[in-house]
PDB file of C-alpha atoms in Angstrom:
ATOM      1  CA  UNK D   1       0.000   0.000   0.000  1.00 48.00           C
ATOM      2  CA  UNK D   2       1.163   3.546  -0.773  1.00 51.00           C
ATOM      3  CA  UNK D   3       1.899   5.927   2.042  1.00 56.00           C
ATOM      4  CA  UNK D   4      -0.110   9.165   1.955  1.00 52.00           C
ATOM      5  CA  UNK D   5       2.641  11.453   0.603  1.00 60.00           C
ATOM      6  CA  UNK D   6       3.606   8.987  -2.146  1.00 56.00           C
ATOM      7  CA  UNK D   7      -0.067   8.713  -3.088  1.00 50.00           C
ATOM      8  CA  UNK D   8      -0.388  12.513  -3.280  1.00 48.00           C
ATOM      9  CA  UNK D   9       2.643  12.642  -5.587  1.00 51.00           C
ATOM     10  CA  UNK D  10       1.356   9.747  -7.714  1.00 51.00           C
ATOM     11  CA  UNK D  11      -2.104  11.319  -7.869  1.00 50.00           C
ATOM     12  CA  UNK D  12      -1.116  14.937  -8.398  1.00 55.00           C
ATOM     13  CA  UNK D  13      -4.714  15.708  -9.270  1.00 57.00           C
ATOM     14  CA  UNK D  14      -5.871  15.015  -5.696  1.00 76.00           C
ATOM     15  CA  UNK D  15      -5.494  18.700  -4.708  1.00 84.00           C
ATOM     16  CA  UNK D  16      -7.588  19.733  -7.708  1.00 86.00           C
ATOM     17  CA  UNK D  17     -10.109  17.034  -6.866  1.00 90.00           C
ATOM     18  CA  UNK D  18     -10.348  18.252  -3.278  1.00 89.00           C
ATOM     19  CA  UNK D  19     -10.752  21.838  -4.526  1.00 89.00           C
ATOM     20  CA  UNK D  20     -13.633  20.761  -6.776  1.00 92.00           C
ATOM     21  CA  UNK D  21     -15.326  18.925  -3.908  1.00 94.00           C
ATOM     22  CA  UNK D  22     -14.991  21.986  -1.683  1.00 93.00           C
ATOM     23  CA  UNK D  23     -16.276  24.219  -4.503  1.00 92.00           C
ATOM     24  CA  UNK D  24     -19.274  21.893  -4.927  1.00 95.00           C
ATOM     25  CA  UNK D  25     -20.070  22.061  -1.205  1.00 96.00           C
ATOM     26  CA  UNK D  26     -19.686  25.850  -1.222  1.00 95.00           C
ATOM     27  CA  UNK D  27     -21.964  26.148  -4.269  1.00 95.00           C
ATOM     28  CA  UNK D  28     -24.708  24.109  -2.604  1.00 96.00           C
ATOM     29  CA  UNK D  29     -24.325  26.031   0.653  1.00 96.00           C
ATOM     30  CA  UNK D  30     -24.664  29.385  -1.106  1.00 94.00           C
ATOM     31  CA  UNK D  31     -27.614  28.223  -3.236  1.00 95.00           C
ATOM     32  CA  UNK D  32     -29.663  27.175  -0.226  1.00 96.00           C
ATOM     33  CA  UNK D  33     -31.592  30.135   1.168  1.00 94.00           C
ATOM     34  CA  UNK D  34     -33.409  28.618   4.146  1.00 95.00           C
ATOM     35  CA  UNK D  35     -30.551  28.227   6.649  1.00 92.00           C
ATOM     36  CA  UNK D  36     -32.222  30.487   9.208  1.00 90.00           C
ATOM     37  CA  UNK D  37     -35.557  28.637   9.242  1.00 93.00           C
ATOM     38  CA  UNK D  38     -36.308  26.451  12.241  1.00 91.00           C
ATOM     39  CA  UNK D  39     -36.733  22.698  11.559  1.00 91.00           C
ATOM     40  CA  UNK D  40     -35.270  23.006   8.061  1.00 91.00           C
ATOM     41  CA  UNK D  41     -32.207  20.979   7.109  1.00 93.00           C
ATOM     42  CA  UNK D  42     -29.991  22.159   4.314  1.00 96.00           C
ATOM     43  CA  UNK D  43     -27.906  20.091   1.938  1.00 98.00           C
ATOM     44  CA  UNK D  44     -25.478  17.660   3.572  1.00 97.00           C
ATOM     45  CA  UNK D  45     -22.417  16.015   2.019  1.00 98.00           C
ATOM     46  CA  UNK D  46     -19.436  13.979   3.193  1.00 98.00           C
ATOM     47  CA  UNK D  47     -16.726  13.124   0.662  1.00 98.00           C
ATOM     48  CA  UNK D  48     -13.652  10.937   1.134  1.00 96.00           C
ATOM     49  CA  UNK D  49     -10.803  10.905  -1.373  1.00 95.00           C
ATOM     50  CA  UNK D  50      -8.920   7.645  -0.948  1.00 94.00           C
ATOM     51  CA  UNK D  51      -5.636   6.375  -2.385  1.00 90.00           C
ATOM     52  CA  UNK D  52      -6.785   2.761  -2.350  1.00 83.00           C
ATOM     53  CA  UNK D  53     -10.328   1.681  -3.237  1.00 79.00           C
ATOM     54  CA  UNK D  54     -10.082  -1.190  -0.776  1.00 86.00           C
ATOM     55  CA  UNK D  55     -11.873   0.746   1.956  1.00 91.00           C
ATOM     56  CA  UNK D  56     -13.876  -2.106   3.524  1.00 91.00           C
ATOM     57  CA  UNK D  57     -11.516  -2.137   6.534  1.00 90.00           C
ATOM     58  CA  UNK D  58     -12.947   1.133   7.802  1.00 93.00           C
ATOM     59  CA  UNK D  59     -16.393   1.487   6.209  1.00 96.00           C
ATOM     60  CA  UNK D  60     -19.751  -0.255   6.102  1.00 96.00           C
ATOM     61  CA  UNK D  61     -22.328   0.017   3.297  1.00 96.00           C
ATOM     62  CA  UNK D  62     -25.117   2.403   4.256  1.00 95.00           C
ATOM     63  CA  UNK D  63     -28.173   0.558   2.978  1.00 94.00           C
ATOM     64  CA  UNK D  64     -29.864   1.961  -0.114  1.00 96.00           C
ATOM     65  CA  UNK D  65     -27.839   5.184  -0.024  1.00 97.00           C
ATOM     66  CA  UNK D  66     -26.004   5.237  -3.340  1.00 98.00           C
ATOM     67  CA  UNK D  67     -24.410   7.750  -5.657  1.00 98.00           C
ATOM     68  CA  UNK D  68     -26.066   7.571  -9.106  1.00 97.00           C
ATOM     69  CA  UNK D  69     -22.961   6.625 -11.095  1.00 96.00           C
ATOM     70  CA  UNK D  70     -25.077   6.317 -14.255  1.00 95.00           C
ATOM     71  CA  UNK D  71     -25.488  10.117 -14.109  1.00 94.00           C
ATOM     72  CA  UNK D  72     -21.934  10.918 -12.972  1.00 94.00           C
ATOM     73  CA  UNK D  73     -19.361   8.204 -12.328  1.00 94.00           C
ATOM     74  CA  UNK D  74     -16.217  10.315 -12.391  1.00 94.00           C
ATOM     75  CA  UNK D  75     -15.382  13.738 -10.986  1.00 92.00           C
ATOM     76  CA  UNK D  76     -13.957  15.468 -14.036  1.00 79.00           C
ATOM     77  CA  UNK D  77     -12.879  18.812 -15.404  1.00 67.00           C
ATOM     78  CA  UNK D  78     -16.515  19.760 -16.005  1.00 74.00           C
ATOM     79  CA  UNK D  79     -18.016  20.580 -12.626  1.00 85.00           C
ATOM     80  CA  UNK D  80     -21.672  20.984 -13.650  1.00 91.00           C
ATOM     81  CA  UNK D  81     -22.708  17.310 -14.001  1.00 92.00           C
ATOM     82  CA  UNK D  82     -21.033  16.511 -10.696  1.00 95.00           C
ATOM     83  CA  UNK D  83     -22.660  19.472  -8.928  1.00 95.00           C
ATOM     84  CA  UNK D  84     -26.092  18.529 -10.321  1.00 96.00           C
ATOM     85  CA  UNK D  85     -25.837  14.983  -8.942  1.00 97.00           C
ATOM     86  CA  UNK D  86     -24.323  16.208  -5.653  1.00 97.00           C
ATOM     87  CA  UNK D  87     -27.289  18.562  -5.254  1.00 97.00           C
ATOM     88  CA  UNK D  88     -29.710  15.616  -5.497  1.00 97.00           C
ATOM     89  CA  UNK D  89     -27.635  13.380  -3.204  1.00 98.00           C
ATOM     90  CA  UNK D  90     -27.230  16.166  -0.614  1.00 98.00           C
ATOM     91  CA  UNK D  91     -30.984  16.232  -0.013  1.00 97.00           C
ATOM     92  CA  UNK D  92     -31.823  12.546  -0.405  1.00 96.00           C
ATOM     93  CA  UNK D  93     -28.983  10.352   0.898  1.00 96.00           C
ATOM     94  CA  UNK D  94     -26.896   9.847   3.986  1.00 94.00           C
ATOM     95  CA  UNK D  95     -23.331   8.642   4.399  1.00 96.00           C
ATOM     96  CA  UNK D  96     -19.934   9.282   2.899  1.00 98.00           C
ATOM     97  CA  UNK D  97     -19.272   9.326  -0.831  1.00 98.00           C
ATOM     98  CA  UNK D  98     -15.980   7.545  -1.519  1.00 97.00           C
ATOM     99  CA  UNK D  99     -13.931   8.865  -4.440  1.00 96.00           C
ATOM    100  CA  UNK D 100     -10.711   7.280  -5.669  1.00 93.00           C
ATOM    101  CA  UNK D 101      -7.731   9.585  -6.208  1.00 90.00           C
ATOM    102  CA  UNK D 102      -8.298   9.331  -9.972  1.00 90.00           C
ATOM    103  CA  UNK D 103     -11.790  10.815  -9.544  1.00 93.00           C
ATOM    104  CA  UNK D 104     -13.783   7.575  -9.872  1.00 94.00           C
ATOM    105  CA  UNK D 105     -16.865   7.714  -7.636  1.00 96.00           C
ATOM    106  CA  UNK D 106     -17.883   4.569  -5.766  1.00 96.00           C
ATOM    107  CA  UNK D 107     -21.603   3.823  -6.056  1.00 97.00           C
ATOM    108  CA  UNK D 108     -22.255   2.598  -2.506  1.00 97.00           C
ATOM    109  CA  UNK D 109     -22.298   5.327   0.125  1.00 98.00           C
ATOM    110  CA  UNK D 110     -20.808   4.265   3.444  1.00 98.00           C
ATOM    111  CA  UNK D 111     -20.746   4.686   7.187  1.00 96.00           C
ATOM    112  CA  UNK D 112     -17.189   5.382   8.288  1.00 96.00           C
ATOM    113  CA  UNK D 113     -15.950   3.575  11.392  1.00 93.00           C
ATOM    114  CA  UNK D 114     -13.824   5.517  13.864  1.00 86.00           C
ATOM    115  CA  UNK D 115     -10.229   4.342  13.788  1.00 80.00           C
ATOM    116  CA  UNK D 116      -8.645   2.933  16.918  1.00 78.00           C
ATOM    117  CA  UNK D 117      -5.358   4.378  18.197  1.00 72.00           C
ATOM    118  CA  UNK D 118      -3.235   1.913  16.174  1.00 73.00           C
ATOM    119  CA  UNK D 119      -5.045   2.794  12.920  1.00 68.00           C
ATOM    120  CA  UNK D 120      -4.561   6.537  13.292  1.00 67.00           C
ATOM    121  CA  UNK D 121      -1.495   7.748  11.402  1.00 61.00           C
ATOM    122  CA  UNK D 122      -0.677  10.467  13.932  1.00 63.00           C
ATOM    123  CA  UNK D 123       1.015  10.746  17.290  1.00 62.00           C
ATOM    124  CA  UNK D 124      -0.739  13.982  18.148  1.00 72.00           C
ATOM    125  CA  UNK D 125      -4.015  14.281  19.996  1.00 78.00           C
ATOM    126  CA  UNK D 126      -6.855  15.484  17.789  1.00 84.00           C
ATOM    127  CA  UNK D 127      -8.581  18.751  18.638  1.00 80.00           C
ATOM    128  CA  UNK D 128     -12.392  18.668  18.484  1.00 86.00           C
ATOM    129  CA  UNK D 129     -14.055  22.094  18.525  1.00 90.00           C
ATOM    130  CA  UNK D 130     -17.558  22.407  20.016  1.00 91.00           C
ATOM    131  CA  UNK D 131     -19.256  22.984  16.646  1.00 91.00           C
ATOM    132  CA  UNK D 132     -18.236  19.581  15.248  1.00 93.00           C
ATOM    133  CA  UNK D 133     -21.049  17.086  14.913  1.00 92.00           C
ATOM    134  CA  UNK D 134     -20.868  13.386  14.134  1.00 92.00           C
ATOM    135  CA  UNK D 135     -20.044  13.780  10.434  1.00 94.00           C
ATOM    136  CA  UNK D 136     -17.246  16.269  11.135  1.00 95.00           C
ATOM    137  CA  UNK D 137     -15.767  14.172  13.942  1.00 94.00           C
ATOM    138  CA  UNK D 138     -15.804  11.158  11.632  1.00 95.00           C
ATOM    139  CA  UNK D 139     -14.085  13.125   8.835  1.00 96.00           C
ATOM    140  CA  UNK D 140     -11.416  14.482  11.185  1.00 95.00           C
ATOM    141  CA  UNK D 141     -10.628  11.045  12.604  1.00 94.00           C
ATOM    142  CA  UNK D 142     -10.665   9.203   9.266  1.00 94.00           C
ATOM    143  CA  UNK D 143      -8.358  11.819   7.737  1.00 93.00           C
ATOM    144  CA  UNK D 144      -5.610  10.374   9.939  1.00 91.00           C
ATOM    145  CA  UNK D 145      -5.716   7.046   8.068  1.00 91.00           C
ATOM    146  CA  UNK D 146      -2.877   6.516   5.632  1.00 88.00           C
ATOM    147  CA  UNK D 147      -5.315   5.499   2.847  1.00 89.00           C
ATOM    148  CA  UNK D 148      -7.394   8.681   3.119  1.00 92.00           C
ATOM    149  CA  UNK D 149      -5.988  11.664   1.231  1.00 93.00           C
ATOM    150  CA  UNK D 150      -8.744  14.208   2.003  1.00 93.00           C
ATOM    151  CA  UNK D 151     -12.217  14.521   3.463  1.00 96.00           C
ATOM    152  CA  UNK D 152     -14.685  17.341   2.788  1.00 97.00           C
ATOM    153  CA  UNK D 153     -17.996  17.996   4.531  1.00 98.00           C
ATOM    154  CA  UNK D 154     -21.002  20.277   4.090  1.00 97.00           C
ATOM    155  CA  UNK D 155     -23.010  20.786   7.280  1.00 96.00           C
ATOM    156  CA  UNK D 156     -26.781  20.491   6.943  1.00 95.00           C
ATOM    157  CA  UNK D 157     -27.211  22.670  10.031  1.00 94.00           C
ATOM    158  CA  UNK D 158     -25.455  25.870   8.990  1.00 94.00           C
ATOM    159  CA  UNK D 159     -23.859  25.438   5.549  1.00 96.00           C
ATOM    160  CA  UNK D 160     -20.326  25.265   6.925  1.00 96.00           C
ATOM    161  CA  UNK D 161     -17.788  23.648   4.570  1.00 97.00           C
ATOM    162  CA  UNK D 162     -14.763  21.931   6.081  1.00 96.00           C
ATOM    163  CA  UNK D 163     -11.799  20.165   4.513  1.00 95.00           C
ATOM    164  CA  UNK D 164      -9.771  17.610   6.459  1.00 95.00           C
ATOM    165  CA  UNK D 165      -6.272  16.254   5.913  1.00 92.00           C
ATOM    166  CA  UNK D 166      -3.852  14.411   8.217  1.00 90.00           C
ATOM    167  CA  UNK D 167      -5.967  14.987  11.339  1.00 91.00           C
ATOM    168  CA  UNK D 168      -6.228  18.740  10.720  1.00 92.00           C
ATOM    169  CA  UNK D 169      -9.039  20.797   9.247  1.00 94.00           C
ATOM    170  CA  UNK D 170      -9.739  24.092   7.525  1.00 94.00           C
ATOM    171  CA  UNK D 171     -13.158  25.444   8.337  1.00 92.00           C
ATOM    172  CA  UNK D 172     -15.215  27.759   6.108  1.00 92.00           C
ATOM    173  CA  UNK D 173     -18.309  29.090   7.918  1.00 92.00           C
ATOM    174  CA  UNK D 174     -21.054  29.929   5.415  1.00 91.00           C
ATOM    175  CA  UNK D 175     -20.608  33.693   5.793  1.00 89.00           C
ATOM    176  CA  UNK D 176     -16.942  33.334   4.754  1.00 89.00           C
ATOM    177  CA  UNK D 177     -17.451  31.025   1.759  1.00 89.00           C
ATOM    178  CA  UNK D 178     -16.209  32.524  -1.471  1.00 73.00           C
ATOM    179  CA  UNK D 179     -14.229  35.268   0.242  1.00 64.00           C
ATOM    180  CA  UNK D 180     -13.854  38.370  -1.877  1.00 56.00           C
ATOM    181  CA  UNK D 181     -15.358  36.555  -4.876  1.00 56.00           C
ATOM    182  CA  UNK D 182     -18.632  35.912  -3.115  1.00 54.00           C
ATOM    183  CA  UNK D 183     -21.604  37.595  -4.758  1.00 54.00           C
ATOM    184  CA  UNK D 184     -23.494  40.003  -2.509  1.00 52.00           C
TER     185      UNK D 184
END
């Protein structure tokens, strides 16, 4: 099995792939206009970019939750088909979408198991801020696995987009998404 840094070098497109996933989450967050309404859930996504598609060691199939690969089976240069399918999945499915480093999307969505101390590829203690829910905690922990290159989440509660790598995270609260390029 490849170590994480070797995988990132071998799959130089993984940074671009992660950027597209984050852009997709940001797009869906900004499109949704009902964040302030009580009892309304927004779009929710959880993506994992993995170096090795043998991910059964740390995931379980999540029932009938599947990504419609017949509509979009690969994350590619053209973002629109991927965003269209992600929009549908974000409101109708639960679980993590597993994407190989080459952009191939796995059909079955999964529940990610928390790694034990031996499986975590870090000696440092993870920091869990108060705002992190189950999906975010899962993404932070799984990002420590050698096989996982990136994780990206979109929170259904407040539209926050977060990217995870090596047990660290970069958080983008909805009001900061898009930075200076954000439309007013």
